[in-house]
C-alpha atoms as one frame of an Amber mdcrd trajectory, in Angstrom:
protein
  81.277 -11.366 -52.654  79.638 -12.701 -55.817  75.988 -12.102 -56.786  75.324
 -15.793 -56.249  76.592 -15.714 -52.664  74.579 -12.541 -51.949  71.410 -14.184
 -53.294  72.096 -17.332 -51.290  72.554 -15.248 -48.147  69.266 -13.420 -48.831
  67.398 -16.685 -49.326  68.732 -18.072 -46.061  67.663 -14.934 -44.198  64.144
 -15.094 -45.680  63.679 -18.774 -44.997  61.880 -19.831 -41.842  64.187 -21.047
 -39.121  63.506 -23.703 -36.493  62.715 -20.940 -34.002  59.945 -19.628 -36.254
  58.211 -22.996 -36.350  58.719 -23.435 -32.621  57.140 -20.004 -32.024  54.011
 -21.294 -33.777  53.566 -23.665 -30.847  53.202 -20.767 -28.394  55.996 -21.941
 -26.069  54.946 -19.714 -23.155  51.433 -21.142 -23.228  52.923 -24.606 -23.718
  54.981 -24.169 -20.546  51.779 -23.596 -18.589  50.235 -26.682 -20.201  53.272
 -28.783 -19.273  53.398 -27.555 -15.688  49.693 -27.994 -14.884  49.576 -31.372
 -16.643  52.615 -32.490 -14.641  50.920 -31.423 -11.410  47.807 -33.347 -12.392
  49.874 -36.453 -13.111  51.965 -36.265  -9.920  48.972 -35.448  -7.699  47.137
 -38.575  -8.892  46.985 -41.250  -6.166  48.975 -43.818  -8.146  52.624 -44.330
  -8.999  53.516 -43.899 -12.656  56.532 -45.345 -14.427  58.929 -42.415 -15.027
  59.257 -43.241 -18.732  55.484 -43.322 -19.171  55.157 -40.110 -17.192  57.770
 -38.373 -19.338  56.115 -39.548 -22.560  52.687 -38.480 -21.330  53.841 -34.951
 -20.503  55.766 -34.733 -23.777  52.745 -35.644 -25.888  50.431 -33.390 -23.897
  52.923 -30.574 -24.574  52.984 -31.399 -28.285  49.194 -31.390 -28.316  49.191
 -27.978 -26.671  51.698 -26.724 -29.228  49.599 -28.115 -32.066  46.625 -26.154
 -30.737  48.769 -23.014 -30.761  49.790 -23.546 -34.392  46.182 -24.059 -35.466
  45.157 -20.980 -33.498  47.797 -18.899 -35.292  46.665 -20.290 -38.646  43.047
 -19.271 -38.074  43.831 -15.924 -36.396  46.463 -14.801 -38.898  44.238 -11.939
 -40.079  43.743 -10.381 -36.652  47.329 -11.141 -35.592  48.458  -8.815 -38.390
  46.421  -5.990 -36.831  47.169  -6.348 -33.123  50.406  -4.840 -31.802  50.803
  -7.694 -29.322  50.739 -10.356 -32.051  52.075  -8.761 -35.240  55.529 -10.208
 -34.544  54.259 -13.796 -34.665  55.688 -16.014 -37.445  52.749 -15.727 -39.884
  52.155 -11.928 -39.797  55.931 -11.443 -39.756  56.117 -13.358 -43.038  58.355
 -16.118 -41.683  55.845 -18.958 -42.029  52.871 -19.332 -44.346  49.344 -20.047
 -43.139  49.413 -23.360 -44.992  52.574 -24.422 -43.192  51.028 -23.572 -39.821
  47.916 -25.563 -40.665  49.910 -28.584 -41.807  52.147 -28.480 -38.735  49.164
 -28.146 -36.412  47.281 -31.074 -37.940  50.354 -33.319 -38.035  51.331 -32.614
 -34.432  47.735 -33.030 -33.245  47.530 -36.490 -34.755  50.951 -37.441 -33.421
  50.192 -36.224 -29.888  46.796 -37.917 -29.608  47.921 -41.275 -30.987  51.158
 -41.406 -29.013  49.498 -40.351 -25.735  46.925 -43.110 -26.194  49.716 -45.632
 -26.778  52.011 -44.359 -24.012  49.392 -43.850 -21.289  45.844 -44.959 -22.130
  43.154 -44.434 -24.758  41.027 -42.277 -22.451  43.879 -39.784 -22.078  44.410
 -39.699 -25.842  40.717 -39.079 -26.496  40.583 -36.344 -23.869  43.591 -34.640
 -25.435  41.834 -34.805 -28.825  38.746 -33.193 -27.276  40.887 -30.463 -25.712
  42.514 -29.611 -29.049  39.075 -29.561 -30.699  37.673 -27.334 -27.960  40.508
 -24.807 -28.207  40.657 -24.662 -31.993  37.013 -25.017 -33.001  34.917 -23.940
 -30.019  37.141 -21.121 -28.791  39.277 -19.931 -31.706  36.857 -20.372 -34.593
  33.603 -19.629 -32.792  33.658 -17.937 -29.380  36.619 -15.599 -29.789  34.982
 -13.485 -32.500  31.328 -13.877 -31.530  30.846 -13.142 -27.820  32.355 -11.110
 -24.972  32.192 -14.326 -22.955  34.865 -15.762 -25.263  37.571 -15.965 -22.633
  35.170 -17.235 -19.951  33.919 -20.288 -21.845  37.048 -20.659 -23.961  39.159
 -20.662 -20.823  38.123 -24.286 -20.332  40.613 -25.316 -23.019  43.530 -24.030
 -20.970  42.117 -25.656 -17.833  42.011 -29.219 -19.208  45.762 -30.153 -18.985
  45.775 -31.168 -15.280  42.746 -33.355 -15.976  44.588 -34.985 -18.880  47.634
 -35.530 -16.650  45.452 -37.171 -13.997  43.764 -39.403 -16.593  47.144 -40.363
 -18.061  48.152 -41.590 -14.602  44.915 -43.252 -13.495  42.805 -43.883 -16.589
  39.840 -42.385 -14.730  38.489 -39.159 -13.237  37.543 -38.082  -9.708  36.755
 -34.750  -8.051  40.365 -33.655  -7.539  41.399 -33.085 -11.177  38.236 -31.060
 -11.704  39.193 -28.847  -8.775  42.452 -28.114 -10.600  40.426 -27.515 -13.753
  38.128 -25.116 -11.896  41.089 -23.256 -10.417  42.508 -22.501 -13.869  39.052
 -21.917 -15.373  38.104 -19.263 -12.800  41.583 -17.681 -12.930  41.511 -17.168
 -16.703  38.917 -14.333 -16.982  40.490 -11.885 -14.484  43.924 -12.726 -15.901
  42.938 -11.874 -19.484  40.592  -9.014 -18.618  43.457  -7.291 -16.814  45.473
  -7.629 -20.019  42.532  -6.324 -22.056  42.303  -3.207 -19.882  45.702  -1.962
 -21.011  45.538  -3.524 -24.503  42.003  -2.480 -25.418  43.025  -0.705 -28.628
  44.365  -3.999 -29.967  40.990  -5.710 -29.590  39.182  -2.645 -30.943  41.357
  -2.592 -34.050  40.984  -6.333 -34.615  37.241  -6.370 -34.020  37.496  -8.955
 -31.250  34.499  -8.571 -28.872  36.481  -8.636 -25.656  34.532  -7.419 -22.612
  36.444  -4.113 -22.626  35.186  -3.490 -26.172  31.550  -4.538 -25.791  30.815
  -3.392 -22.226  33.594  -0.910 -21.496  36.431  -0.790 -19.020  34.255   0.045
 -16.012  32.175  -3.113 -16.439  35.375  -5.090 -16.956  36.747  -3.850 -13.641
  33.587  -5.014 -11.878  33.770  -8.415 -13.576  37.412  -8.802 -12.504  36.437
  -8.293  -8.859  33.466 -10.675  -9.028  35.520 -13.459 -10.579  38.377 -12.827
  -8.152  36.035 -13.269  -5.184  34.654 -16.514  -6.636  38.181 -17.679  -7.404
  39.313 -16.975  -3.830  36.465 -19.047  -2.380  37.298 -21.926  -4.711  41.057
 -21.709  -4.165  40.859 -21.672  -0.366  38.219 -24.405  -0.348  40.486 -26.629
  -2.452  42.923 -26.673   0.475  40.579 -29.071   2.275  40.316 -31.540  -0.611
  42.457 -34.557  -1.425  45.010 -32.391  -3.248  45.243 -29.734  -0.546  47.057
 -29.450   2.754  48.608 -26.902   5.116  51.258 -25.757   2.620  48.644 -25.191
  -0.080  46.343 -23.434   2.425  49.088 -20.994   3.417  49.790 -20.184  -0.233
  46.086 -19.829  -1.024  45.420 -17.469   1.898  48.327 -15.161   1.060  47.924
 -15.126  -2.715  44.148 -14.696  -2.679  44.428 -11.823  -0.200  46.883 -10.130
  -2.572  44.704 -10.924  -5.582  41.602  -9.495  -3.903  43.476  -6.335  -2.939
  44.665  -5.984  -6.529  41.143  -6.414  -7.891  39.786  -3.819  -5.448  42.512
  -1.402  -6.472  41.592  -1.871 -10.123  37.903  -1.325  -9.326  38.560   1.976
  -7.528  40.529   3.440 -10.432  38.971   5.559 -13.159  40.207   5.814 -16.708
  42.008   9.110 -16.123  44.059   7.543 -13.320  44.918   4.602 -15.539  45.919
   6.728 -18.505  48.182   8.924 -16.386  50.309   6.048 -15.046  49.934   3.828
 -18.134  47.705   1.296 -16.347  50.283   0.566 -13.657  47.822  -1.201 -11.325
  46.335  -3.253 -14.142  49.746  -4.339 -15.360  50.777  -5.265 -11.807  47.620
  -7.327 -11.370  48.320  -9.133 -14.648  51.865  -9.989 -13.519  50.556 -11.100
 -10.125  48.066 -13.402 -11.858  50.932 -15.314 -13.460  52.573 -15.844 -10.084
  49.179 -16.703  -8.568  48.553 -19.746 -10.748  52.159 -20.945 -10.579  52.226
 -20.863  -6.778  48.859 -22.591  -6.372  49.814 -25.460  -8.647  53.304 -25.484
  -7.175  51.775 -25.946  -3.721  49.611 -28.822  -4.993  52.759 -30.391  -6.420
  54.660 -30.031  -3.136  51.773 -31.553  -1.176  51.701 -34.519  -3.574  55.475
 -35.074  -3.419  55.520 -34.949   0.397  52.440 -37.117   0.918  54.228 -40.503
   0.589  56.477 -39.426   3.464  53.552 -38.520   5.688  54.283 -34.794   5.373
  51.814 -33.669   2.711  48.046 -33.294   2.953  46.117 -33.369   6.216  47.028
 -36.931   7.229
């Protein structure tokens, strides 16, 4: 092989690939955005043209991905320190911070404008506000300044079902805000469970997560308090316009399991956790992923069955 071909091969290996740019969009987070936005759109009490619905979800997804790219641009310094994030495209040297910023801005503009054109202006404006909230309010301000970062900042991840509802109806009622509240109240125990077994990451990066500022014991108490509040909200939602017997069954089972998990975490001391490598905390974190999926999945099923007289309480 000639020197030229070796150099060409090296250049190709060092160049960013499509997958590196796609990773900037935080695809796992984007999948949650897409799913909850879809539920919000389908649960709305109007029929939506399938093409418009597809376009709306697509542009909401792009907006969520744009937020992820801008988040990675701003957090590149702490991503290089944290074990959980050092493999991301920027700290891994695959993509530059400038490229992430440019991609994030371009996709944000595209998503907002196209959602406004495909669905309605209100939906486009609300998507713009959501991107602003996640990037500026949460990423640039709250994340590094207060242990309540994930509590207040969690609103950004809770907006997609509201945007989906607005895309379908052009207006807001109580129901989309119940979906918002469900995600909003779920976010703190979900992330605090992660912080319990990843505390060193936040310590090293200087991020004032609750485990860092108040300690793990206080975090365990907070997880239980928020889980209780979440359970009340989740079960109560069963008797709203987006609930029904299927949702109620899911809510009763999942919230019982979630409460048991939170109590188990509360009863553990740090020695117990260190010995089994935070087994209970990791299990609770995994359960939290299933928790949100099943609740929104039940809302979706209720909405799909309702036209046939099978969903809801009618």
